[in-house]
Short mmCIF file of C-alpha atoms in Angstrom, two decimals:
data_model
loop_
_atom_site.label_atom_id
_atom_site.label_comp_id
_atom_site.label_asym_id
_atom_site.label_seq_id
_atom_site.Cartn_x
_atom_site.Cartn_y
_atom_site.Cartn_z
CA UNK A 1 22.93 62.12 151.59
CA UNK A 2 21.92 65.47 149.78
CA UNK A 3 23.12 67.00 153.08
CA UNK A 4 26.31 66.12 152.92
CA UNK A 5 26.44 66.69 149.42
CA UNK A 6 25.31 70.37 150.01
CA UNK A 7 28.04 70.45 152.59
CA UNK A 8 30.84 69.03 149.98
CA UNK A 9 29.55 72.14 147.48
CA UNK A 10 29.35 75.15 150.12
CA UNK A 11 33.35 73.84 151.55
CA UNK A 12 34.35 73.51 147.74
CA UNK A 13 32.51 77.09 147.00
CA UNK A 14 34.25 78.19 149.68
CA UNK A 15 37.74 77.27 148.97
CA UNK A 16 37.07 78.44 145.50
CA UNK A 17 36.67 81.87 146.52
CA UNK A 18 39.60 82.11 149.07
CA UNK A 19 41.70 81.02 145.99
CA UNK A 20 40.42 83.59 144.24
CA UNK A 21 41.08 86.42 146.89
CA UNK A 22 45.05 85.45 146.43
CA UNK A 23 45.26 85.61 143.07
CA UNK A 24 43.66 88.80 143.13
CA UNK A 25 45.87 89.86 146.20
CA UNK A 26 49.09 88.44 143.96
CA UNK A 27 47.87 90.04 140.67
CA UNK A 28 47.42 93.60 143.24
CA UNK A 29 51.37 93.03 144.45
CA UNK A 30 52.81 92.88 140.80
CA UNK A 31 51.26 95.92 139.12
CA UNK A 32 52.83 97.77 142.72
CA UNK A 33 56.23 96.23 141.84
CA UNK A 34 56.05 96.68 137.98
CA UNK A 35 55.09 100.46 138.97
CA UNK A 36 57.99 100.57 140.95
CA UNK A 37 60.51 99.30 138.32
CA UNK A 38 58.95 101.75 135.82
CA UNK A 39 59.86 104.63 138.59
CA UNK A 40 63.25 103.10 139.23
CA UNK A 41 64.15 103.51 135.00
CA UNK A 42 62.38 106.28 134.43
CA UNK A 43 64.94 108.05 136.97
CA UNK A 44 67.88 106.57 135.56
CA UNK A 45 67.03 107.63 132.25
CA UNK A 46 66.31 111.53 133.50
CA UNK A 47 69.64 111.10 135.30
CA UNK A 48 71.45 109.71 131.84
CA UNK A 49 70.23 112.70 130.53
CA UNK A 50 70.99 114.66 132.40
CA UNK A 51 74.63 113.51 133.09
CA UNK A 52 74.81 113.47 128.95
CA UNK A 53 73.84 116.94 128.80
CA UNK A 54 76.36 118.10 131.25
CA UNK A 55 79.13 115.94 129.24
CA UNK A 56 78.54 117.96 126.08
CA UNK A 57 78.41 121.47 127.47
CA UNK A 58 81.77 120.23 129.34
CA UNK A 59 83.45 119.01 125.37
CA UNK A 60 81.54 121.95 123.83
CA UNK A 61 82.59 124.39 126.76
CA UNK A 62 86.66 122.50 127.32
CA UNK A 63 89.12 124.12 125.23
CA UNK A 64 92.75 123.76 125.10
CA UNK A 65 95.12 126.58 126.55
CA UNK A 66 97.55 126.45 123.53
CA UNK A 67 95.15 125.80 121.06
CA UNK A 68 95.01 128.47 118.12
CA UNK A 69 91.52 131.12 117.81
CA UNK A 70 89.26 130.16 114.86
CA UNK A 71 90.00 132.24 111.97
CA UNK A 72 87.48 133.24 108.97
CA UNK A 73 90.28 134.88 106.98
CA UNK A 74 92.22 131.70 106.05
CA UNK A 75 91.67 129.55 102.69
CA UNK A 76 91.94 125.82 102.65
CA UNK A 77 94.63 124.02 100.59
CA UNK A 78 93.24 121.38 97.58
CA UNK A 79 96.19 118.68 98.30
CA UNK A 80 96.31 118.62 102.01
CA UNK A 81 93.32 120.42 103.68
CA UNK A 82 95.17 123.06 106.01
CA UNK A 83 94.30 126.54 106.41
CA UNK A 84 96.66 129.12 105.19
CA UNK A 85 96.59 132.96 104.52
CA UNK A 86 95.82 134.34 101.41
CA UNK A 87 99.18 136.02 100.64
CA UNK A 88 100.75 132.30 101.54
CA UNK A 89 98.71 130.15 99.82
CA UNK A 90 99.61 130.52 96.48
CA UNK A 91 103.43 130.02 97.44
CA UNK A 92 101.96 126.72 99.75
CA UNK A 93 99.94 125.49 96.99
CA UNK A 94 102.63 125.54 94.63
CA UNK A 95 105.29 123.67 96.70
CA UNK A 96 102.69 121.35 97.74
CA UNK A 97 101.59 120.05 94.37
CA UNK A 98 105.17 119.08 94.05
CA UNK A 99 105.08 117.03 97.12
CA UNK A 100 101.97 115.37 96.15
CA UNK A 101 102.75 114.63 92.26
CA UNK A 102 106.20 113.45 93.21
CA UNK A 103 107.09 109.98 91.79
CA UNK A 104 109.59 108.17 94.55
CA UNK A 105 112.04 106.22 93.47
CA UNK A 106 111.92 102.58 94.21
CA UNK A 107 114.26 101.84 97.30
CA UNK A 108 116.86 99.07 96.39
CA UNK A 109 117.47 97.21 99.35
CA UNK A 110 120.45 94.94 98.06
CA UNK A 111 122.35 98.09 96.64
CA UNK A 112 122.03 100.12 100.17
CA UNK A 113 123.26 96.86 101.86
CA UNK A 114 126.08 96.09 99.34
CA UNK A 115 127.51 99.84 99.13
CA UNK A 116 130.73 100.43 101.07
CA UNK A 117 131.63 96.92 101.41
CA UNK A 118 133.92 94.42 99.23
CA UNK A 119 131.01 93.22 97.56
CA UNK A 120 129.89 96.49 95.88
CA UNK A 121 132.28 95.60 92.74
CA UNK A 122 130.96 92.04 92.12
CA UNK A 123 127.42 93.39 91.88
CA UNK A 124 128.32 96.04 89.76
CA UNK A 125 129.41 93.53 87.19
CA UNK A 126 126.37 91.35 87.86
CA UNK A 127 123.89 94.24 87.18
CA UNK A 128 125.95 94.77 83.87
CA UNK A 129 125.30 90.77 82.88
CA UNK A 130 121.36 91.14 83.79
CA UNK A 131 121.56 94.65 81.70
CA UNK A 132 123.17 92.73 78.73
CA UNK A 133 121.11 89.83 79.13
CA UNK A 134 117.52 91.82 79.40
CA UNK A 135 118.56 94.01 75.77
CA UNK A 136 119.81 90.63 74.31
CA UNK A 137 116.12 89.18 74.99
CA UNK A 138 114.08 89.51 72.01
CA UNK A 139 110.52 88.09 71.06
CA UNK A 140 109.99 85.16 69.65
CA UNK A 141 108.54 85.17 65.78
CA UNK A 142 105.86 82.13 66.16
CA UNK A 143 105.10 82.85 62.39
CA UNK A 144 108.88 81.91 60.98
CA UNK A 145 109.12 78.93 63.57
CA UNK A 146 105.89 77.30 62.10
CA UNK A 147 107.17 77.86 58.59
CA UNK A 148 111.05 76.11 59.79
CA UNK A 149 108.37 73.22 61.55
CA UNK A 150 107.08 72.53 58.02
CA UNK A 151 109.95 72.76 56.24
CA UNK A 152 111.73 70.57 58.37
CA UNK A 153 108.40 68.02 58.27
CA UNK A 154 108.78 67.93 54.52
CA UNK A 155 112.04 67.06 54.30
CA UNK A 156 111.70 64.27 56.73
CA UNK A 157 109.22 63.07 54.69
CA UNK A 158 110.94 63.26 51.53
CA UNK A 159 113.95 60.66 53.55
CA UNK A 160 111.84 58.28 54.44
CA UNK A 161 109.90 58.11 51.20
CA UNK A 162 113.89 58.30 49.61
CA UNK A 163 115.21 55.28 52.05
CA UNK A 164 111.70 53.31 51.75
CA UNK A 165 112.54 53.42 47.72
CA UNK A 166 115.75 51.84 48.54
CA UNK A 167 117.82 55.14 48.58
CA UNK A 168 121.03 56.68 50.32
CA UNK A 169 120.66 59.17 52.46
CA UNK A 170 123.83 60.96 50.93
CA UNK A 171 121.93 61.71 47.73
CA UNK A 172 119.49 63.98 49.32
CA UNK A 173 120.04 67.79 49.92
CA UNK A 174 120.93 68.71 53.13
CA UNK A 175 117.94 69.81 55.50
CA UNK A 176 116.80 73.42 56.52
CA UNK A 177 119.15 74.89 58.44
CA UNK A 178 116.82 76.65 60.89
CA UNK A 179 117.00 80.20 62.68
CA UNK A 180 119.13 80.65 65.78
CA UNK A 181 118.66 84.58 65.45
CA UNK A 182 116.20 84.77 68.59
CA UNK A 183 118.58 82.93 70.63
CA UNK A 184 120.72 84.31 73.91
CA UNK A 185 124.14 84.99 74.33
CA UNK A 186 125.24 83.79 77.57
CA UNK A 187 127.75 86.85 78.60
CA UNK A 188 130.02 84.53 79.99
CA UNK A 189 130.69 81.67 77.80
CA UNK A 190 129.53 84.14 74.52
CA UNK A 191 127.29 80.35 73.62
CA UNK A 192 124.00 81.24 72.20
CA UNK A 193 120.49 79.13 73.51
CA UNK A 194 117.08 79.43 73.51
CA UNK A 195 115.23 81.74 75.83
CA UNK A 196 113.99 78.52 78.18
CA UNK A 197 117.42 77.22 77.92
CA UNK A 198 119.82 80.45 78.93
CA UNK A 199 117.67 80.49 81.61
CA UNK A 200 118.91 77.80 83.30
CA UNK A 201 122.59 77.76 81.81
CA UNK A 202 123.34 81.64 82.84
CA UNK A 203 122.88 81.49 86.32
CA UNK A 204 125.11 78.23 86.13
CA UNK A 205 127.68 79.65 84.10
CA UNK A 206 128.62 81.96 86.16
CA UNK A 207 130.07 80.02 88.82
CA UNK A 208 131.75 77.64 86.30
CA UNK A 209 135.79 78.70 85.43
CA UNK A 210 136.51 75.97 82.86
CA UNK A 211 134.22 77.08 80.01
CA UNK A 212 135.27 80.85 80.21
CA UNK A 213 137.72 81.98 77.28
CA UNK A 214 141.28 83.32 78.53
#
């Protein structure tokens, strides 16, 4: 029996070690292929290089045919960067801060379509209703509309109290008449409303023949 058992040991042993002779023969075969790779990049990076190199002594060295010698002798423009002469730049500079400071007028699309045509007239007279409506716009006074609120709460007051006594109305003074100064004319009926209210009646109005004054 220990026999065989020194047998089982020496064949295990064995196998053991032959297991270990391919791993080191693997381990051997990828440090020569790892070494390879490393050669591979290691000459496609020289040749990157390289071929970068080449590319910027081609940019630095290509020049256009029709393109203009650098010139020391030129001064540079504040407003738009370009090189001028010094005899020309003062004339340039001039002329240039007048381009630059220029205020453009605000292009009208409506009037460039409307002019020439049959419909140039009725938006003449339209711009002339917005002009007359915009100056008749005014702002409102909060201050005299609270004190025409409270007036106008007092003397409701003073009617009920009056008709609650067993009073007629008739012996009472009229109310406050209040302020219509801030109100609109519409331009074509000549009515006067609020600012809210001409709002929506003007833009009506217009359309409307009946109301208009012959």
């Amino acid at each position: 029996m220990q026999i065989e058992m020194r047998k089982r040991e020496q064949e295990l042993l064995a196998k053991i070690k032959d297991q270990q002779r391919e791993l080191e023969v693997i381990k051997a075969e990828k440090i020569e292929v790892e070494k390879a790779l490393l050669g591979t990049k290691a000459k496609q990076n020289k040749h990157s290089t390289y071929n970068t190199k080449n590319d910027k002594k081609e940019t630095q060295t290509r020049r256009s045919v029709f393109a203009p010698k650098p010139r020391n002798d030129l001064v540079q423009c504040k407003n738009c960067d370009r090189n001028f002469a010094e005899d020309r730049i003062e004339k340039h500079e001039s002329i240039c801060d007048k381009t630059f400071n220029k205020i453009r007028k605000k292009f009208d699309m409506k009037k460039a379509r409307v002019k020439g045509t049959d419909a140039a007239a009725y938006q003449k007279n339209q711009n002339q209703a917005n002009k007359k409506y915009q100056s008749m716009q005014k702002k409102s006074d909060w201050r005299k509309k609270r004190a025409e609120f409270h007036e106008a709460l007092k003397s409701a007051k003073l009617a009920q109290k009056h008709i609650a006594a067993g009073g007629n109305l008739k012996d009472l003074p009229p109310p406050p008449i209040s302020d219509t100064s801030d109100y609109l004319q519409c331009p074509y009926c000549t009515r006067r409303f609020s600012q809210a209210v001409s709002e929506r009646h003007i833009p009506k109005c217009k359309d409307i023949k009946c109301n208009k004054r012959k």
